[in-house]
Amino acid sequence: MENKVVEEKQHMNIPLMTPYKMGNFHLSHRVVLAPLSRQRSYGNIPQPHAILYYSQRSTNGGLLIGEATVISETGRMCNDTPGIWTKEQVEAWKPIVNEVHAKGGIFFSQIWHAGRVSSKDFQPNGQDPISCTDKLLTPQIRSNGIDVAHFTPPRRLTTDETPQIVNEFRLAARNAIEAGFDGVEIHGAHGYLIDQFMKDQVNDRTDKYGGSLENRCRFALEIVEAVANEIGSDRVGIRISPFANYNESGDTNPSALGLYMVESLNKYDIAYCHVVEPRMKTACEKIECGESLVPLRKAYKGTFIVAGGYDREDGNRVVVEDRADLVAYGRLFISNPDLPKRFELNAPLNKYNRETFYTSDPVIGYTDYPMLETMT
């Protein structure tokens, strides 16, 4: 009993290791697994090796956000990202989710549509990818830092077509719950479809989805409402990156965009809002900047998750200073499956190998990073 009291006191001295109530979910600590594409779901089907991967990163009362998961055939952008639009995909997710739950973890599925960040090679019947615009995305260096991705000019969705995409997000959320997930995170960040609608450097529409802030955010909020109505608002989160310029999706007034989104989200009473730090302008580039998420934090009434280049020290600081409730970790969680334990003990961290982030090997760079108890 004394040992347990000592452990609890130690936890209280480490802000990231303190408990937190996120709606109906009781979290034992504030270290969140960020959504991380790993491109090991062959043929868009989640694979058995993902059972070990997510299980390794599960803790009793810890929140995990799954990798970006495609909502429909038109949402794909590359090979081997998992989907959740077919019965086979739903069934393949079940043993993965079950293993996370066996460890006491809380598991949200990140549901995603790439929009124009795609090419006809990944589209059904070789059709053009869809977007809010017909503006072509210029070739981009892939996340591995080596390969160059080339894109097909997108087809602009008509006003009448947007409800079909909203419905695909709703069905994906329903499928996620059927697969056993505790909730879903709507991927509204990083220059993918929802972000394309929100950002004025991409969205050149003249209908009710273009022009004003209200119009550009309409698509995102219609998705939030549809998904919340389908599975319950307490099971819904959203990720946004108003300050980022991933995939040529920048905005001329990101502070106003972020503030409008979080104030609008307050109406839906969802589980959380997950925001990428302004210092992360692109996927691999952390910069010094004067912009801050504090105004968004103050305006948002629910659970506020931050992500973007955090380590243990500034993760603890952001919690102490009440600039966030939870902190999502990506690269450090890839190379340290027991990251919460390492943060608790202030143990040294394994270095990550960026070259294996997106390779298709089911073990190397995926499940072979050592845990503390296996290190001698």
mmCIF file of C-alpha atoms in Angstrom:
data_model
loop_
_atom_site.group_PDB
_atom_site.id
_atom_site.type_symbol
_atom_site.label_atom_id
_atom_site.label_comp_id
_atom_site.label_asym_id
_atom_site.label_seq_id
_atom_site.Cartn_x
_atom_site.Cartn_y
_atom_site.Cartn_z
ATOM 1 C CA MET A 1 0.000 0.000 0.000
ATOM 2 C CA GLU A 2 2.861 2.375 0.909
ATOM 3 C CA ASN A 3 4.539 1.705 -2.428
ATOM 4 C CA LYS A 4 1.340 2.610 -4.255
ATOM 5 C CA VAL A 5 1.098 5.920 -2.357
ATOM 6 C CA VAL A 6 4.730 6.722 -3.205
ATOM 7 C CA GLU A 7 4.093 5.911 -6.874
ATOM 8 C CA GLU A 8 1.038 8.188 -6.948
ATOM 9 C CA LYS A 9 3.032 11.042 -5.366
ATOM 10 C CA GLN A 10 5.777 10.597 -7.959
ATOM 11 C CA HIS A 11 3.162 10.738 -10.714
ATOM 12 C CA MET A 12 1.759 13.993 -9.376
ATOM 13 C CA ASN A 13 5.249 15.517 -9.646
ATOM 14 C CA ILE A 14 5.311 14.749 -13.381
ATOM 15 C CA PRO A 15 2.520 16.741 -15.051
ATOM 16 C CA LEU A 16 2.358 14.445 -18.100
ATOM 17 C CA MET A 17 1.741 11.471 -15.804
ATOM 18 C CA THR A 18 -1.264 12.953 -13.982
ATOM 19 C CA PRO A 19 -4.761 11.567 -14.653
ATOM 20 C CA TYR A 20 -7.283 13.391 -16.807
ATOM 21 C CA LYS A 21 -10.993 12.948 -17.521
ATOM 22 C CA MET A 22 -11.765 13.385 -21.236
ATOM 23 C CA GLY A 23 -15.550 13.358 -21.307
ATOM 24 C CA ASN A 24 -16.540 9.790 -20.440
ATOM 25 C CA PHE A 25 -12.958 8.514 -20.747
ATOM 26 C CA HIS A 26 -10.717 8.315 -17.693
ATOM 27 C CA LEU A 27 -7.098 8.714 -18.773
ATOM 28 C CA SER A 28 -4.309 7.664 -16.414
ATOM 29 C CA HIS A 29 -1.789 10.034 -18.021
ATOM 30 C CA ARG A 30 -1.589 12.766 -20.667
ATOM 31 C CA VAL A 31 0.839 11.214 -23.177
ATOM 32 C CA VAL A 32 -1.118 10.467 -26.365
ATOM 33 C CA LEU A 33 -0.025 8.338 -29.308
ATOM 34 C CA ALA A 34 -0.322 10.686 -32.291
ATOM 35 C CA PRO A 35 -1.840 9.389 -35.546
ATOM 36 C CA LEU A 36 1.097 8.081 -37.595
ATOM 37 C CA SER A 37 0.964 6.702 -41.122
ATOM 38 C CA ARG A 38 3.222 3.637 -41.299
ATOM 39 C CA GLN A 39 2.212 2.218 -44.710
ATOM 40 C CA ARG A 40 2.226 -1.423 -43.691
ATOM 41 C CA SER A 41 -1.445 -2.219 -44.397
ATOM 42 C CA TYR A 42 -0.972 -4.201 -47.584
ATOM 43 C CA GLY A 43 -3.771 -3.679 -50.084
ATOM 44 C CA ASN A 44 -5.402 -1.197 -47.675
ATOM 45 C CA ILE A 45 -6.154 -4.036 -45.243
ATOM 46 C CA PRO A 46 -4.892 -3.719 -41.640
ATOM 47 C CA GLN A 47 -2.411 -6.540 -41.006
ATOM 48 C CA PRO A 48 -1.774 -8.873 -38.047
ATOM 49 C CA HIS A 49 1.603 -7.215 -37.376
ATOM 50 C CA ALA A 50 -0.308 -4.069 -36.348
ATOM 51 C CA ILE A 51 -1.625 -6.011 -33.343
ATOM 52 C CA LEU A 52 1.843 -6.057 -31.780
ATOM 53 C CA TYR A 53 2.639 -2.495 -32.880
ATOM 54 C CA TYR A 54 -0.382 -0.933 -31.172
ATOM 55 C CA SER A 55 -0.249 -3.326 -28.218
ATOM 56 C CA GLN A 56 3.349 -2.267 -27.496
ATOM 57 C CA ARG A 57 2.210 1.360 -27.308
ATOM 58 C CA SER A 58 -0.852 0.686 -25.145
ATOM 59 C CA THR A 59 -1.079 1.504 -21.459
ATOM 60 C CA ASN A 60 -3.910 1.149 -18.997
ATOM 61 C CA GLY A 61 -5.852 4.404 -19.376
ATOM 62 C CA GLY A 62 -3.676 5.721 -22.215
ATOM 63 C CA LEU A 63 -5.160 7.340 -25.341
ATOM 64 C CA LEU A 64 -4.026 6.060 -28.727
ATOM 65 C CA ILE A 65 -5.023 7.706 -32.010
ATOM 66 C CA GLY A 66 -4.696 5.285 -34.903
ATOM 67 C CA GLU A 67 -2.932 5.992 -38.173
ATOM 68 C CA ALA A 68 -4.779 7.882 -40.909
ATOM 69 C CA THR A 69 -7.445 5.490 -42.183
ATOM 70 C CA VAL A 70 -9.093 5.982 -45.559
ATOM 71 C CA ILE A 71 -12.885 6.425 -45.628
ATOM 72 C CA SER A 72 -13.524 5.420 -49.255
ATOM 73 C CA GLU A 73 -11.912 4.351 -52.510
ATOM 74 C CA THR A 74 -11.513 7.962 -53.642
ATOM 75 C CA GLY A 75 -9.702 8.908 -50.431
ATOM 76 C CA ARG A 76 -6.471 7.035 -51.145
ATOM 77 C CA MET A 77 -3.140 8.755 -51.832
ATOM 78 C CA CYS A 78 -0.571 5.951 -51.702
ATOM 79 C CA ASN A 79 -0.163 2.227 -51.263
ATOM 80 C CA ASP A 80 -0.680 0.333 -48.038
ATOM 81 C CA THR A 81 -2.570 2.833 -45.907
ATOM 82 C CA PRO A 82 -5.432 1.137 -44.045
ATOM 83 C CA GLY A 83 -9.062 1.674 -44.950
ATOM 84 C CA ILE A 84 -12.345 1.298 -43.106
ATOM 85 C CA TRP A 85 -14.913 1.321 -45.915
ATOM 86 C CA THR A 86 -15.257 -2.463 -46.477
ATOM 87 C CA LYS A 87 -16.401 -5.332 -44.284
ATOM 88 C CA GLU A 88 -12.994 -7.003 -44.719
ATOM 89 C CA GLN A 89 -11.222 -3.912 -43.390
ATOM 90 C CA VAL A 90 -13.566 -3.650 -40.405
ATOM 91 C CA GLU A 91 -12.951 -7.314 -39.540
ATOM 92 C CA ALA A 92 -9.179 -6.830 -39.880
ATOM 93 C CA TRP A 93 -9.238 -3.953 -37.389
ATOM 94 C CA LYS A 94 -11.074 -5.974 -34.708
ATOM 95 C CA PRO A 95 -8.136 -8.035 -33.331
ATOM 96 C CA ILE A 96 -5.944 -4.909 -33.287
ATOM 97 C CA VAL A 97 -8.522 -2.944 -31.303
ATOM 98 C CA ASN A 98 -9.156 -5.914 -29.002
ATOM 99 C CA GLU A 99 -5.486 -6.109 -28.062
ATOM 100 C CA VAL A 100 -5.349 -2.391 -27.226
ATOM 101 C CA HIS A 101 -8.417 -2.831 -25.027
ATOM 102 C CA ALA A 102 -6.862 -5.883 -23.375
ATOM 103 C CA LYS A 103 -4.081 -3.570 -22.198
ATOM 104 C CA GLY A 104 -6.648 -1.055 -20.919
ATOM 105 C CA GLY A 105 -6.013 1.442 -23.721
ATOM 106 C CA ILE A 106 -8.497 3.875 -25.249
ATOM 107 C CA PHE A 107 -8.365 3.755 -29.053
ATOM 108 C CA PHE A 108 -9.640 6.327 -31.559
ATOM 109 C CA SER A 109 -9.528 5.771 -35.321
ATOM 110 C CA GLN A 110 -8.386 8.711 -37.434
ATOM 111 C CA ILE A 111 -10.698 8.860 -40.470
ATOM 112 C CA TRP A 112 -9.251 10.512 -43.535
ATOM 113 C CA HIS A 113 -9.693 11.537 -47.156
ATOM 114 C CA ALA A 114 -6.617 12.750 -49.065
ATOM 115 C CA GLY A 115 -8.488 14.891 -51.605
ATOM 116 C CA ARG A 116 -6.128 16.306 -54.228
ATOM 117 C CA VAL A 117 -3.011 14.843 -52.563
ATOM 118 C CA SER A 118 -3.367 11.850 -54.841
ATOM 119 C CA SER A 119 -3.127 10.751 -58.448
ATOM 120 C CA LYS A 120 -5.309 8.761 -60.814
ATOM 121 C CA ASP A 121 -3.038 5.744 -60.113
ATOM 122 C CA PHE A 122 -4.706 5.430 -56.701
ATOM 123 C CA GLN A 123 -8.234 6.296 -57.775
ATOM 124 C CA PRO A 124 -11.029 3.897 -58.798
ATOM 125 C CA ASN A 125 -11.078 3.376 -62.575
ATOM 126 C CA GLY A 126 -8.162 5.778 -62.944
ATOM 127 C CA GLN A 127 -10.395 8.802 -62.409
ATOM 128 C CA ASP A 128 -9.128 12.200 -61.253
ATOM 129 C CA PRO A 129 -8.861 12.783 -57.502
ATOM 130 C CA ILE A 130 -11.474 15.083 -55.969
ATOM 131 C CA SER A 131 -11.048 18.352 -54.096
ATOM 132 C CA CYS A 132 -12.639 21.726 -53.396
ATOM 133 C CA THR A 133 -10.617 23.034 -56.345
ATOM 134 C CA ASP A 134 -9.186 22.009 -59.697
ATOM 135 C CA LYS A 135 -5.776 23.529 -58.857
ATOM 136 C CA LEU A 136 -2.929 21.052 -59.344
ATOM 137 C CA LEU A 137 -0.617 20.298 -56.444
ATOM 138 C CA THR A 138 3.021 20.594 -57.552
ATOM 139 C CA PRO A 139 5.302 17.543 -57.115
ATOM 140 C CA GLN A 140 6.232 17.006 -53.462
ATOM 141 C CA ILE A 141 9.101 15.216 -51.743
ATOM 142 C CA ARG A 142 7.505 12.260 -49.966
ATOM 143 C CA SER A 143 7.734 11.884 -46.210
ATOM 144 C CA ASN A 144 10.752 9.597 -46.567
ATOM 145 C CA GLY A 145 12.669 12.620 -47.848
ATOM 146 C CA ILE A 146 13.729 10.816 -51.032
ATOM 147 C CA ASP A 147 10.898 9.920 -53.387
ATOM 148 C CA VAL A 148 8.981 12.542 -55.333
ATOM 149 C CA ALA A 149 5.197 12.274 -55.522
ATOM 150 C CA HIS A 150 3.470 13.475 -58.673
ATOM 151 C CA PHE A 151 -0.198 14.384 -58.645
ATOM 152 C CA THR A 152 -3.093 14.448 -61.091
ATOM 153 C CA PRO A 153 -5.099 17.659 -61.551
ATOM 154 C CA PRO A 154 -8.101 17.251 -59.235
ATOM 155 C CA ARG A 155 -11.734 17.442 -60.177
ATOM 156 C CA ARG A 156 -13.659 20.142 -58.339
ATOM 157 C CA LEU A 157 -16.565 18.668 -56.362
ATOM 158 C CA THR A 158 -19.927 20.150 -57.243
ATOM 159 C CA THR A 159 -22.040 21.644 -54.480
ATOM 160 C CA ASP A 160 -24.428 18.698 -54.785
ATOM 161 C CA GLU A 161 -21.629 16.140 -54.391
ATOM 162 C CA THR A 162 -20.317 17.331 -51.023
ATOM 163 C CA PRO A 163 -23.085 15.589 -48.996
ATOM 164 C CA GLN A 164 -21.874 12.266 -50.478
ATOM 165 C CA ILE A 165 -18.419 12.833 -48.974
ATOM 166 C CA VAL A 166 -19.926 13.917 -45.652
ATOM 167 C CA ASN A 167 -21.869 10.658 -45.702
ATOM 168 C CA GLU A 168 -18.689 8.654 -46.367
ATOM 169 C CA PHE A 169 -17.171 10.120 -43.186
ATOM 170 C CA ARG A 170 -20.356 9.198 -41.296
ATOM 171 C CA LEU A 171 -20.247 5.610 -42.562
ATOM 172 C CA ALA A 172 -16.529 5.341 -41.763
ATOM 173 C CA ALA A 173 -17.287 6.443 -38.193
ATOM 174 C CA ARG A 174 -20.022 3.836 -37.927
ATOM 175 C CA ASN A 175 -17.604 1.198 -39.222
ATOM 176 C CA ALA A 176 -14.965 2.266 -36.705
ATOM 177 C CA ILE A 177 -17.382 1.731 -33.849
ATOM 178 C CA GLU A 178 -18.320 -1.655 -35.308
ATOM 179 C CA ALA A 179 -14.618 -2.531 -35.357
ATOM 180 C CA GLY A 180 -14.525 -1.744 -31.629
ATOM 181 C CA PHE A 181 -12.849 1.662 -31.607
ATOM 182 C CA ASP A 182 -13.818 3.946 -28.731
ATOM 183 C CA GLY A 183 -14.222 6.887 -31.080
ATOM 184 C CA VAL A 184 -12.917 8.619 -34.191
ATOM 185 C CA GLU A 185 -10.692 11.563 -34.943
ATOM 186 C CA ILE A 186 -11.705 13.438 -38.096
ATOM 187 C CA HIS A 187 -8.538 14.309 -40.014
ATOM 188 C CA GLY A 188 -8.999 17.991 -40.807
ATOM 189 C CA ALA A 189 -5.293 18.811 -41.020
ATOM 190 C CA HIS A 190 -2.157 18.717 -43.159
ATOM 191 C CA GLY A 191 -3.518 19.744 -46.532
ATOM 192 C CA TYR A 192 -5.878 16.808 -47.053
ATOM 193 C CA LEU A 193 -9.476 17.143 -48.243
ATOM 194 C CA ILE A 194 -11.059 18.877 -45.251
ATOM 195 C CA ASP A 195 -8.081 21.217 -44.863
ATOM 196 C CA GLN A 196 -8.248 22.002 -48.598
ATOM 197 C CA PHE A 197 -11.751 23.353 -48.073
ATOM 198 C CA MET A 198 -10.697 25.405 -45.027
ATOM 199 C CA LYS A 199 -7.585 27.105 -46.431
ATOM 200 C CA ASP A 200 -7.954 30.199 -48.605
ATOM 201 C CA GLN A 201 -4.770 29.422 -50.556
ATOM 202 C CA VAL A 202 -6.477 26.321 -51.967
ATOM 203 C CA ASN A 203 -10.215 26.957 -51.813
ATOM 204 C CA ASP A 204 -11.240 29.134 -54.773
ATOM 205 C CA ARG A 205 -14.927 28.249 -54.742
ATOM 206 C CA THR A 206 -17.765 30.726 -55.231
ATOM 207 C CA ASP A 207 -20.571 28.578 -53.789
ATOM 208 C CA LYS A 208 -21.596 28.114 -50.136
ATOM 209 C CA TYR A 209 -18.319 26.256 -49.477
ATOM 210 C CA GLY A 210 -16.003 29.080 -50.579
ATOM 211 C CA GLY A 211 -15.092 32.673 -49.817
ATOM 212 C CA SER A 212 -15.846 33.611 -46.207
ATOM 213 C CA LEU A 213 -14.457 31.799 -43.161
ATOM 214 C CA GLU A 214 -17.936 30.489 -42.430
ATOM 215 C CA ASN A 215 -18.245 29.038 -45.930
ATOM 216 C CA ARG A 216 -14.759 27.519 -46.007
ATOM 217 C CA CYS A 217 -15.309 25.800 -42.647
ATOM 218 C CA ARG A 218 -18.814 24.616 -43.557
ATOM 219 C CA PHE A 219 -17.654 21.266 -44.998
ATOM 220 C CA ALA A 220 -15.599 20.411 -41.902
ATOM 221 C CA LEU A 221 -18.434 21.290 -39.545
ATOM 222 C CA GLU A 222 -20.992 19.348 -41.592
ATOM 223 C CA ILE A 223 -18.747 16.305 -41.171
ATOM 224 C CA VAL A 224 -18.411 16.895 -37.421
ATOM 225 C CA GLU A 225 -22.192 17.165 -37.091
ATOM 226 C CA ALA A 226 -22.898 14.068 -39.214
ATOM 227 C CA VAL A 227 -20.329 11.943 -37.375
ATOM 228 C CA ALA A 228 -21.468 13.172 -33.952
ATOM 229 C CA ASN A 229 -25.084 12.375 -34.826
ATOM 230 C CA GLU A 230 -24.047 8.892 -35.972
ATOM 231 C CA ILE A 231 -21.862 7.739 -33.065
ATOM 232 C CA GLY A 232 -22.359 10.338 -30.313
ATOM 233 C CA SER A 233 -20.422 13.576 -29.859
ATOM 234 C CA ASP A 234 -18.506 12.132 -26.879
ATOM 235 C CA ARG A 235 -16.805 9.713 -29.296
ATOM 236 C CA VAL A 236 -15.662 12.371 -31.787
ATOM 237 C CA GLY A 237 -12.436 14.347 -32.016
ATOM 238 C CA ILE A 238 -10.984 16.439 -34.824
ATOM 239 C CA ARG A 239 -7.443 17.360 -35.803
ATOM 240 C CA ILE A 240 -6.735 20.724 -37.404
ATOM 241 C CA SER A 241 -3.556 22.532 -38.503
ATOM 242 C CA PRO A 242 -4.564 26.135 -39.258
ATOM 243 C CA PHE A 243 -0.964 27.408 -39.188
ATOM 244 C CA ALA A 244 0.579 24.667 -41.327
ATOM 245 C CA ASN A 245 1.328 24.751 -45.025
ATOM 246 C CA TYR A 246 1.498 20.998 -45.648
ATOM 247 C CA ASN A 247 0.772 20.040 -49.248
ATOM 248 C CA GLU A 248 0.530 23.688 -50.329
ATOM 249 C CA SER A 249 -2.444 24.287 -48.056
ATOM 250 C CA GLY A 250 -1.690 27.573 -46.359
ATOM 251 C CA ASP A 251 -4.007 30.316 -45.162
ATOM 252 C CA THR A 252 -3.492 34.080 -45.183
ATOM 253 C CA ASN A 253 -5.000 34.462 -41.683
ATOM 254 C CA PRO A 254 -4.425 31.211 -39.796
ATOM 255 C CA SER A 255 -5.151 32.736 -36.378
ATOM 256 C CA ALA A 256 -8.646 33.774 -37.484
ATOM 257 C CA LEU A 257 -9.211 30.375 -39.101
ATOM 258 C CA GLY A 258 -8.174 28.480 -35.979
ATOM 259 C CA LEU A 259 -10.253 30.688 -33.715
ATOM 260 C CA TYR A 260 -13.349 30.373 -35.904
ATOM 261 C CA MET A 261 -13.010 26.573 -35.967
ATOM 262 C CA VAL A 262 -12.603 26.074 -32.210
ATOM 263 C CA GLU A 263 -15.435 28.493 -31.406
ATOM 264 C CA SER A 264 -17.668 26.652 -33.887
ATOM 265 C CA LEU A 265 -16.678 23.278 -32.431
ATOM 266 C CA ASN A 266 -17.864 24.389 -28.986
ATOM 267 C CA LYS A 267 -21.448 23.960 -30.230
ATOM 268 C CA TYR A 268 -20.989 20.222 -30.768
ATOM 269 C CA ASP A 269 -19.534 19.234 -27.371
ATOM 270 C CA ILE A 270 -17.141 16.717 -28.948
ATOM 271 C CA ALA A 271 -14.497 14.697 -27.073
ATOM 272 C CA TYR A 272 -11.543 16.849 -28.067
ATOM 273 C CA CYS A 273 -9.882 19.238 -30.486
ATOM 274 C CA HIS A 274 -6.361 18.254 -31.555
ATOM 275 C CA VAL A 275 -4.253 21.110 -32.937
ATOM 276 C CA VAL A 276 -0.837 21.080 -34.604
ATOM 277 C CA GLU A 277 1.598 23.661 -33.230
ATOM 278 C CA PRO A 278 2.373 26.676 -35.456
ATOM 279 C CA ARG A 279 6.078 25.784 -35.288
ATOM 280 C CA MET A 280 5.371 22.739 -37.495
ATOM 281 C CA LYS A 281 5.001 24.470 -40.867
ATOM 282 C CA THR A 282 5.650 21.238 -42.767
ATOM 283 C CA ALA A 283 5.864 17.568 -41.805
ATOM 284 C CA CYS A 284 9.613 17.604 -41.097
ATOM 285 C CA GLU A 285 10.305 21.253 -40.391
ATOM 286 C CA LYS A 286 10.147 22.701 -36.880
ATOM 287 C CA ILE A 287 10.703 26.478 -36.880
ATOM 288 C CA GLU A 288 10.833 29.301 -34.374
ATOM 289 C CA CYS A 289 7.719 31.430 -34.662
ATOM 290 C CA GLY A 290 5.792 34.023 -32.707
ATOM 291 C CA GLU A 291 2.404 32.436 -33.291
ATOM 292 C CA SER A 292 0.747 30.585 -30.433
ATOM 293 C CA LEU A 293 -2.154 28.225 -29.787
ATOM 294 C CA VAL A 294 -3.013 29.989 -26.516
ATOM 295 C CA PRO A 295 -5.926 32.029 -27.981
ATOM 296 C CA LEU A 296 -7.397 28.795 -29.407
ATOM 297 C CA ARG A 297 -6.885 27.024 -26.092
ATOM 298 C CA LYS A 298 -8.686 29.816 -24.233
ATOM 299 C CA ALA A 299 -11.574 29.906 -26.713
ATOM 300 C CA TYR A 300 -12.137 26.137 -26.807
ATOM 301 C CA LYS A 301 -14.340 24.761 -24.048
ATOM 302 C CA GLY A 302 -13.394 21.078 -24.283
ATOM 303 C CA THR A 303 -10.313 18.868 -24.135
ATOM 304 C CA PHE A 304 -7.419 20.474 -26.027
ATOM 305 C CA ILE A 305 -4.667 18.244 -27.431
ATOM 306 C CA VAL A 306 -1.471 19.722 -28.866
ATOM 307 C CA ALA A 307 1.107 18.086 -31.147
ATOM 308 C CA GLY A 308 4.235 19.101 -32.968
ATOM 309 C CA GLY A 309 7.844 18.578 -31.913
ATOM 310 C CA TYR A 310 7.268 18.051 -28.182
ATOM 311 C CA ASP A 311 9.755 16.392 -25.848
ATOM 312 C CA ARG A 312 9.299 15.467 -22.169
ATOM 313 C CA GLU A 313 10.312 18.859 -20.815
ATOM 314 C CA ASP A 314 8.085 21.080 -22.949
ATOM 315 C CA GLY A 315 5.263 18.527 -22.720
ATOM 316 C CA ASN A 316 5.333 18.866 -18.951
ATOM 317 C CA ARG A 317 5.556 22.650 -19.265
ATOM 318 C CA VAL A 318 2.543 22.981 -21.566
ATOM 319 C CA VAL A 319 0.417 21.025 -19.065
ATOM 320 C CA VAL A 320 1.658 23.018 -16.045
ATOM 321 C CA GLU A 321 0.987 26.303 -17.835
ATOM 322 C CA ASP A 322 -2.496 25.051 -18.800
ATOM 323 C CA ARG A 323 -1.813 25.532 -22.509
ATOM 324 C CA ALA A 324 -3.080 22.007 -23.205
ATOM 325 C CA ASP A 325 -4.774 19.094 -21.488
ATOM 326 C CA LEU A 326 -3.013 16.346 -23.431
ATOM 327 C CA VAL A 327 0.133 16.136 -25.582
ATOM 328 C CA ALA A 328 0.389 13.888 -28.649
ATOM 329 C CA TYR A 329 3.764 12.367 -29.506
ATOM 330 C CA GLY A 330 4.677 10.913 -32.892
ATOM 331 C CA ARG A 331 8.305 10.180 -33.716
ATOM 332 C CA LEU A 332 9.291 9.605 -30.077
ATOM 333 C CA PHE A 333 6.450 7.076 -29.737
ATOM 334 C CA ILE A 334 7.594 5.244 -32.875
ATOM 335 C CA SER A 335 11.033 4.575 -31.401
ATOM 336 C CA ASN A 336 9.902 4.263 -27.772
ATOM 337 C CA PRO A 337 6.854 1.998 -27.546
ATOM 338 C CA ASP A 338 6.893 2.452 -23.753
ATOM 339 C CA LEU A 339 7.173 6.240 -23.963
ATOM 340 C CA PRO A 340 4.884 6.996 -20.979
ATOM 341 C CA LYS A 341 7.001 4.720 -18.757
ATOM 342 C CA ARG A 342 10.203 6.383 -19.973
ATOM 343 C CA PHE A 343 8.745 9.827 -19.278
ATOM 344 C CA GLU A 344 7.678 8.660 -15.815
ATOM 345 C CA LEU A 345 11.182 7.407 -15.002
ATOM 346 C CA ASN A 346 12.961 10.132 -17.001
ATOM 347 C CA ALA A 347 14.732 7.242 -18.755
ATOM 348 C CA PRO A 348 16.849 7.735 -21.885
ATOM 349 C CA LEU A 349 15.027 7.491 -25.214
ATOM 350 C CA ASN A 350 15.771 5.301 -28.232
ATOM 351 C CA LYS A 351 16.676 7.323 -31.321
ATOM 352 C CA TYR A 352 14.253 6.970 -34.219
ATOM 353 C CA ASN A 353 15.272 6.019 -37.743
ATOM 354 C CA ARG A 354 13.333 8.157 -40.214
ATOM 355 C CA GLU A 355 14.326 5.869 -43.103
ATOM 356 C CA THR A 356 12.080 3.074 -41.793
ATOM 357 C CA PHE A 357 9.012 5.193 -40.934
ATOM 358 C CA TYR A 358 7.227 4.313 -44.193
ATOM 359 C CA THR A 359 8.874 1.119 -45.379
ATOM 360 C CA SER A 360 6.702 -1.976 -45.718
ATOM 361 C CA ASP A 361 8.712 -4.321 -43.467
ATOM 362 C CA PRO A 362 6.390 -5.767 -40.806
ATOM 363 C CA VAL A 363 9.114 -5.770 -38.131
ATOM 364 C CA ILE A 364 12.110 -3.529 -38.885
ATOM 365 C CA GLY A 365 11.497 0.042 -37.752
ATOM 366 C CA TYR A 366 8.017 -1.007 -36.676
ATOM 367 C CA THR A 367 7.924 -3.446 -33.760
ATOM 368 C CA ASP A 368 11.661 -3.957 -33.116
ATOM 369 C CA TYR A 369 12.406 -0.834 -31.050
ATOM 370 C CA PRO A 370 13.403 -2.100 -27.569
ATOM 371 C CA MET A 371 11.310 -1.634 -24.437
ATOM 372 C CA LEU A 372 13.021 -0.684 -21.178
ATOM 373 C CA GLU A 373 12.685 -4.157 -19.662
ATOM 374 C CA THR A 374 14.324 -5.753 -22.718
ATOM 375 C CA MET A 375 17.368 -3.467 -22.598
ATOM 376 C CA THR A 376 20.442 -4.568 -20.704
#
